[in-house]
Tab-separated table of N, CA and C in Angstrom:
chain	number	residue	atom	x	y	z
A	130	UNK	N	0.846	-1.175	0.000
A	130	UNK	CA	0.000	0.000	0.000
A	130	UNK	C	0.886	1.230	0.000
A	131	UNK	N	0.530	1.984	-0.812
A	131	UNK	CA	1.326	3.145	-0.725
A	131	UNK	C	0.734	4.669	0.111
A	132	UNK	N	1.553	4.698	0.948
A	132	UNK	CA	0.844	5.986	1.837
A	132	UNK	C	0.944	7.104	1.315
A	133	UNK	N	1.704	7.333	0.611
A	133	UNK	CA	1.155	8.769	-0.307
A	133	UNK	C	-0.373	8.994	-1.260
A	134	UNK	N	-0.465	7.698	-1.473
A	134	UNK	CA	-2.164	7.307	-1.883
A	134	UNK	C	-3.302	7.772	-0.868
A	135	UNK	N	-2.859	7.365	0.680
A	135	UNK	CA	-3.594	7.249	1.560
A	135	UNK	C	-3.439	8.417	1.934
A	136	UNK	N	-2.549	9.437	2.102
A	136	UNK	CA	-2.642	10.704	2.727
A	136	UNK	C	-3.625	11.523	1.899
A	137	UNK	N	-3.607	11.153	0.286
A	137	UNK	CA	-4.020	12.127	-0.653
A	137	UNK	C	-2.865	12.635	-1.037
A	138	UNK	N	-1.853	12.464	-1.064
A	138	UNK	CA	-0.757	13.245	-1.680
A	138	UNK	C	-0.388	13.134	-3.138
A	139	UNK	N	0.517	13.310	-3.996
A	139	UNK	CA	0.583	13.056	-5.234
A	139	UNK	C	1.708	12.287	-5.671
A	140	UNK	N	0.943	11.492	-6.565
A	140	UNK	CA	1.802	10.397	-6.962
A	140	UNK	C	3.355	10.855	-7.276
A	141	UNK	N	4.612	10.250	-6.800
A	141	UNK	CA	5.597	10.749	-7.361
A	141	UNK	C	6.462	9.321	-7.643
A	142	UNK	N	7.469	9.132	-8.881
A	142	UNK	CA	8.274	8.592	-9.448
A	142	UNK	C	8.808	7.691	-8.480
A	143	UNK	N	8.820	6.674	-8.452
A	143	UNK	CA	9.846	5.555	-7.084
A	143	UNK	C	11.340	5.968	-7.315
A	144	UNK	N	11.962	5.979	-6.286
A	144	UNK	CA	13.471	6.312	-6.654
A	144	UNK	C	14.351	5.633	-5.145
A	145	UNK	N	16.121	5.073	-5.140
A	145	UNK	CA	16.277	4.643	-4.073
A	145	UNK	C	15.470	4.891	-3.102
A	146	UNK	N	15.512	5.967	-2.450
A	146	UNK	CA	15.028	6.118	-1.271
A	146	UNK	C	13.676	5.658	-0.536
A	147	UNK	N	12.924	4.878	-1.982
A	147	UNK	CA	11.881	4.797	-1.404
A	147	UNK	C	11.999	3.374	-0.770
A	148	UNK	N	11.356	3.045	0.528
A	148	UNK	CA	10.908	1.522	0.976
A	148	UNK	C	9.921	0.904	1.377
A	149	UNK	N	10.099	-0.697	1.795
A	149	UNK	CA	8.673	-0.959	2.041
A	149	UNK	C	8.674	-1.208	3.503
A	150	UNK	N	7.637	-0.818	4.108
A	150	UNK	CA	8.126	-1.120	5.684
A	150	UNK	C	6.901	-2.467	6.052
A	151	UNK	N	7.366	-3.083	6.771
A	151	UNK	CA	6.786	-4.471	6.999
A	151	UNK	C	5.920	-4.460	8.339
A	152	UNK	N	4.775	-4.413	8.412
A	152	UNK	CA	4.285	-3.883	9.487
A	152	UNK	C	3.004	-5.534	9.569
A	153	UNK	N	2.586	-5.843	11.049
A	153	UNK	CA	1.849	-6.516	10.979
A	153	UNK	C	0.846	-6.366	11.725
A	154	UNK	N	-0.525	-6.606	11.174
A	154	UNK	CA	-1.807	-6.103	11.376
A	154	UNK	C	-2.876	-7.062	11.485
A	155	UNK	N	-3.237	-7.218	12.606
A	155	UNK	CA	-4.557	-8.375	13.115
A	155	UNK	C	-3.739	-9.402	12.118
A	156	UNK	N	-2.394	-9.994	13.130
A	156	UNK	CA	-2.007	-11.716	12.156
A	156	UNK	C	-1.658	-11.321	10.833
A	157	UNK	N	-1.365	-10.194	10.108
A	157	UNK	CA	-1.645	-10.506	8.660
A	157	UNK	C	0.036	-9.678	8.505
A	158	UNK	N	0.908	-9.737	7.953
A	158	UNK	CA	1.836	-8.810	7.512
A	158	UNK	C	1.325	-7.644	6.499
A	159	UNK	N	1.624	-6.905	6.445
A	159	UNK	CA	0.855	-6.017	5.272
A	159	UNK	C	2.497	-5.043	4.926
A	160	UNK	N	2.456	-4.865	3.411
A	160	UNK	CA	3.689	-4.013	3.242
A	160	UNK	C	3.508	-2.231	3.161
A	161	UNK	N	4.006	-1.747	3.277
A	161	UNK	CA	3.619	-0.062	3.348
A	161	UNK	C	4.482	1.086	2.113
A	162	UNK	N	4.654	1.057	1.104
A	162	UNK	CA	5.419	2.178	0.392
A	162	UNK	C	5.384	3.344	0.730
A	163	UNK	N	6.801	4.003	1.646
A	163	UNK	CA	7.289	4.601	2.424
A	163	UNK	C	8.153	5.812	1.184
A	164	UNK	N	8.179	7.384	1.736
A	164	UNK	CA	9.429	7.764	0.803
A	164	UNK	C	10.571	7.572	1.451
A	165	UNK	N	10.926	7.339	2.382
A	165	UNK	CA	12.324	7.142	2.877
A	165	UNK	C	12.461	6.237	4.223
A	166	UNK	N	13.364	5.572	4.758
A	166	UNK	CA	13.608	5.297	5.975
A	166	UNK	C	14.934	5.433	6.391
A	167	UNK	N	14.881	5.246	7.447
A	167	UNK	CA	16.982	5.647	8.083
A	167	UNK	C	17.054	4.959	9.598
A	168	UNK	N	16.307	4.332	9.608
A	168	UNK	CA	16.535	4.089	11.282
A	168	UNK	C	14.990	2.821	11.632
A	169	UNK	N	15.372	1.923	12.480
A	169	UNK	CA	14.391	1.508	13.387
A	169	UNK	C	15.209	1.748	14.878
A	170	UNK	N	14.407	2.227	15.563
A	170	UNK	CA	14.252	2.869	16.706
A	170	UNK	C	13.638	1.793	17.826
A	171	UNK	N	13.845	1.603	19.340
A	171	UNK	CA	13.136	1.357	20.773
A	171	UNK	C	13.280	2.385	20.662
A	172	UNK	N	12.156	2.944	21.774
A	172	UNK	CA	11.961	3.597	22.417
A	172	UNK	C	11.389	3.250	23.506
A	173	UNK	N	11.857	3.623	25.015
A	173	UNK	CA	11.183	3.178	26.260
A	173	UNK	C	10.045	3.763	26.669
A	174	UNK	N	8.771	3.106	27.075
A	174	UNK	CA	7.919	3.792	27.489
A	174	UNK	C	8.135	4.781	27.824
A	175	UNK	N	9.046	5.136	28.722
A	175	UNK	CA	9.018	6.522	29.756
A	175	UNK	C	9.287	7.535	28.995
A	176	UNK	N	9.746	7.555	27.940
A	176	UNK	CA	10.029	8.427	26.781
A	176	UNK	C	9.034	8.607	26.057
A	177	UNK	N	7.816	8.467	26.015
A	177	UNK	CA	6.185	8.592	24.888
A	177	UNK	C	5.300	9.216	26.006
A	178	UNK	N	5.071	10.451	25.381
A	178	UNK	CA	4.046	11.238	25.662
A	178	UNK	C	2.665	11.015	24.797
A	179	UNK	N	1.972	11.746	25.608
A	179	UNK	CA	0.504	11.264	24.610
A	179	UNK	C	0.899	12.450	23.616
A	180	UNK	N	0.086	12.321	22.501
A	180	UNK	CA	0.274	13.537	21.309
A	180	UNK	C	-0.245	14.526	21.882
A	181	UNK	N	-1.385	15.080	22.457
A	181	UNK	CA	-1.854	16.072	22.563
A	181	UNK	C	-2.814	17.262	22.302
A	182	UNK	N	-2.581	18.127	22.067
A	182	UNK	CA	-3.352	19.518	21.141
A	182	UNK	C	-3.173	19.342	19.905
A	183	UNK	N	-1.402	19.228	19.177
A	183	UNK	CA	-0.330	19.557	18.485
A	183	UNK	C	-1.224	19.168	17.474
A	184	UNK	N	-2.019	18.110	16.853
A	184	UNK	CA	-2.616	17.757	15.415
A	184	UNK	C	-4.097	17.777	15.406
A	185	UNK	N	-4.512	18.164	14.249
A	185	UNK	CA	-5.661	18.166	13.897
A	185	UNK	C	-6.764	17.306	14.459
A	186	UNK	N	-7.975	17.395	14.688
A	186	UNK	CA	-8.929	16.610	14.878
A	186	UNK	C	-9.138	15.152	13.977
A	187	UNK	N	-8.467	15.370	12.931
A	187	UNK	CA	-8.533	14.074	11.964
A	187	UNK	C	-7.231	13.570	12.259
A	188	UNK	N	-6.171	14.289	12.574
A	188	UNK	CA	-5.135	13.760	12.713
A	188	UNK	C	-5.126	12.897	13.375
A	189	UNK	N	-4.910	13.380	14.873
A	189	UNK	CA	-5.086	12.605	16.291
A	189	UNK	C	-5.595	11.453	16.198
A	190	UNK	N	-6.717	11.347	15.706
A	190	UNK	CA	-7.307	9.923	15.433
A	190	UNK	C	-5.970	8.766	15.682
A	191	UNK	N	-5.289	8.864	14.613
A	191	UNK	CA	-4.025	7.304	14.432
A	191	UNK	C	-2.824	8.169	15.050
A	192	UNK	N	-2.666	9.209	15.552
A	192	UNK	CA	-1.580	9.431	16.031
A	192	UNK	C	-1.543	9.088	17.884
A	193	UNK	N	-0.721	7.867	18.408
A	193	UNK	CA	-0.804	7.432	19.429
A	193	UNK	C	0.154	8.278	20.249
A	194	UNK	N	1.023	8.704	20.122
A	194	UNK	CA	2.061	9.317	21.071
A	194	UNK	C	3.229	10.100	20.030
A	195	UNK	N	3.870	10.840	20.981
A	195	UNK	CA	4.693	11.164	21.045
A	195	UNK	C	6.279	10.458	21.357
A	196	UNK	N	7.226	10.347	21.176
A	196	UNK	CA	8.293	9.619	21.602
A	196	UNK	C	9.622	10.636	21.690
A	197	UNK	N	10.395	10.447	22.465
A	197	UNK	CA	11.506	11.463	22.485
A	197	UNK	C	12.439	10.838	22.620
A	198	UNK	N	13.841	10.501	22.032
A	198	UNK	CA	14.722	9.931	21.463
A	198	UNK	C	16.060	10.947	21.406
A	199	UNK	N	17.051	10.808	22.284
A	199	UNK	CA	18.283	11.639	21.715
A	199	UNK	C	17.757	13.472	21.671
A	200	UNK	N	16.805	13.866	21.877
A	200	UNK	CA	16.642	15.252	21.383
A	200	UNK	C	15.638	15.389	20.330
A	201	UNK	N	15.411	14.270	19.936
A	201	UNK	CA	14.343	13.911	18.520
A	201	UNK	C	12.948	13.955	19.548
A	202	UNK	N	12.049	14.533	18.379
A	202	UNK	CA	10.923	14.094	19.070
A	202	UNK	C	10.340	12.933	17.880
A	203	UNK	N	9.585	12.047	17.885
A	203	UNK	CA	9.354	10.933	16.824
A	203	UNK	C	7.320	10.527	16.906
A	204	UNK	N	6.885	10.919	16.370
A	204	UNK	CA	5.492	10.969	16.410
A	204	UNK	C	4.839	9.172	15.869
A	205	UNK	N	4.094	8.816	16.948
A	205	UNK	CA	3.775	7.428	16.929
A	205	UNK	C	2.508	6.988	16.368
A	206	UNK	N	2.617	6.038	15.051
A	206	UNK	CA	1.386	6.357	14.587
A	206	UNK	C	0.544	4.961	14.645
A	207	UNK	N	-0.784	4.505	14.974
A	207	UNK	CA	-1.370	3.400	15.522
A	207	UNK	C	-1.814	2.672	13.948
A	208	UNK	N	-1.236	2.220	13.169
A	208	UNK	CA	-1.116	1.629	12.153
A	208	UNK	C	-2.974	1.112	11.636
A	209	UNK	N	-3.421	0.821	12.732
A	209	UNK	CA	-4.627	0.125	12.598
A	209	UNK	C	-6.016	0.964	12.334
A	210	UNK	N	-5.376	1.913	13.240
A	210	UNK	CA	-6.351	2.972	13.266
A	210	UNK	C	-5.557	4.069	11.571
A	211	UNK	N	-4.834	4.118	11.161
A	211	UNK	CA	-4.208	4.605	9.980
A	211	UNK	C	-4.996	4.003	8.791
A	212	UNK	N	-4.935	2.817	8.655
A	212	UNK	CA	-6.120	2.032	7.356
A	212	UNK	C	-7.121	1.533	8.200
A	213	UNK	N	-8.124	2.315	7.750
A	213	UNK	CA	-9.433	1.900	8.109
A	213	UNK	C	-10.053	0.948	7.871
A	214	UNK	N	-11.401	0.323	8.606
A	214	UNK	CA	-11.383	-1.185	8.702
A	214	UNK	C	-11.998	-1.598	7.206
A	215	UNK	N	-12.273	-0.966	6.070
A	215	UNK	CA	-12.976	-1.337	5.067
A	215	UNK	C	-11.532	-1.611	3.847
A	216	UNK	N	-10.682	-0.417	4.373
A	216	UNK	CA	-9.902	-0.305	3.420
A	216	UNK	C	-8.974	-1.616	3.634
A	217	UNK	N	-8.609	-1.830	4.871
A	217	UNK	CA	-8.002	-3.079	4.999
A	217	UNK	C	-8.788	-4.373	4.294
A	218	UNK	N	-10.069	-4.308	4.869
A	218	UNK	CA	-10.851	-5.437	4.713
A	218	UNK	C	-10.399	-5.670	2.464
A	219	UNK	N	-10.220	-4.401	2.245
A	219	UNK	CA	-10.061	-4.415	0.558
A	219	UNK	C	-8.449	-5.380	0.027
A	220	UNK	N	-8.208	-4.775	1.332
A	220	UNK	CA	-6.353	-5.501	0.739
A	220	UNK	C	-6.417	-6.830	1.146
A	221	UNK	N	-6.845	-7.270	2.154
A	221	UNK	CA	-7.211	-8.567	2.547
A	221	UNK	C	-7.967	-9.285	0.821
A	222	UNK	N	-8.993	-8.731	0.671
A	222	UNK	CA	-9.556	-9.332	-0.452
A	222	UNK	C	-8.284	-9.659	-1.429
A	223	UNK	N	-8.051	-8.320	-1.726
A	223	UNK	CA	-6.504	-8.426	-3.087
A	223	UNK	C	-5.436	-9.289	-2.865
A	224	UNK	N	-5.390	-9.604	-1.574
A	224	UNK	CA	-3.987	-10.706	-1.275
A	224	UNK	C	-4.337	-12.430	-1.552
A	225	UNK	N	-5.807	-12.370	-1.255
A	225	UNK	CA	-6.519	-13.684	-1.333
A	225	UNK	C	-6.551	-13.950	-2.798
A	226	UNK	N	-7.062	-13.185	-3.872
A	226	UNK	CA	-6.560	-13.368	-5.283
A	226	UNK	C	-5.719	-13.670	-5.933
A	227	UNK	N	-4.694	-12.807	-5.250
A	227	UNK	CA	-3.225	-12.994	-5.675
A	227	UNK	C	-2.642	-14.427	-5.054
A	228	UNK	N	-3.013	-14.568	-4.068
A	228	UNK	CA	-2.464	-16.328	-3.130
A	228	UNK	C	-3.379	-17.269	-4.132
A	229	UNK	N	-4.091	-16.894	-4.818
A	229	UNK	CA	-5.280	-18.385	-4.745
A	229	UNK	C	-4.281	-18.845	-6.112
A	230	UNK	N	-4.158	-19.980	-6.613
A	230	UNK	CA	-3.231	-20.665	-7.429
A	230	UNK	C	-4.354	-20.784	-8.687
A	231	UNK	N	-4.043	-20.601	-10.087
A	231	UNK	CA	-4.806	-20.367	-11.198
A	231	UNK	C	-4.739	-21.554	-11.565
């Protein structure tokens, strides 16, 4: 799935930098087309604040916390609540097509 799709943003050209990040969702792996990555990160609880005021009313929704790292602040996003349950329920369908043997 590509999240520039999902934000509404505009389609742009794949190039190195782009990746897929491997995320797993109710049992299922699902892949994510990312424009860049540089790091997987812990972070200790005691370091995640809740988000707050800081984002929009639509935002907040999938944004779970805050995280603070080195001086970084790193914004935590609840993957599940990010694809909604229909839109998932769609990729679920598309993976079952693609698995079923012709």
């Amino acid at each position: 799935m590509d999240l520039r799709k999902r934000f509404g943003q505009a389609e742009i050209a794949p190039d190195k930098k782009n990746r897929i990040l491997v995320v797993e969702l109710d049992t299922k792996l699902l892949g994510l087309i990312v424009n860049s990555a540089s790091e997987v990160l812990k972070i200790p609880p005691s370091e995640i604040e809740p988000p707050g005021t800081v984002f929009a009313d639509g935002e907040s929704s999938y944004v779970t916390g805050v995280g603070k790292l080195n001086g970084r602040l790193i914004i935590l996003l609840d993957i599940s609540k990010l694809l909604h349950r229909p839109e998932f329920k769609r990729l679920e369908e598309a993976a079952e097509i693609v698995a079923t043997p012709s």
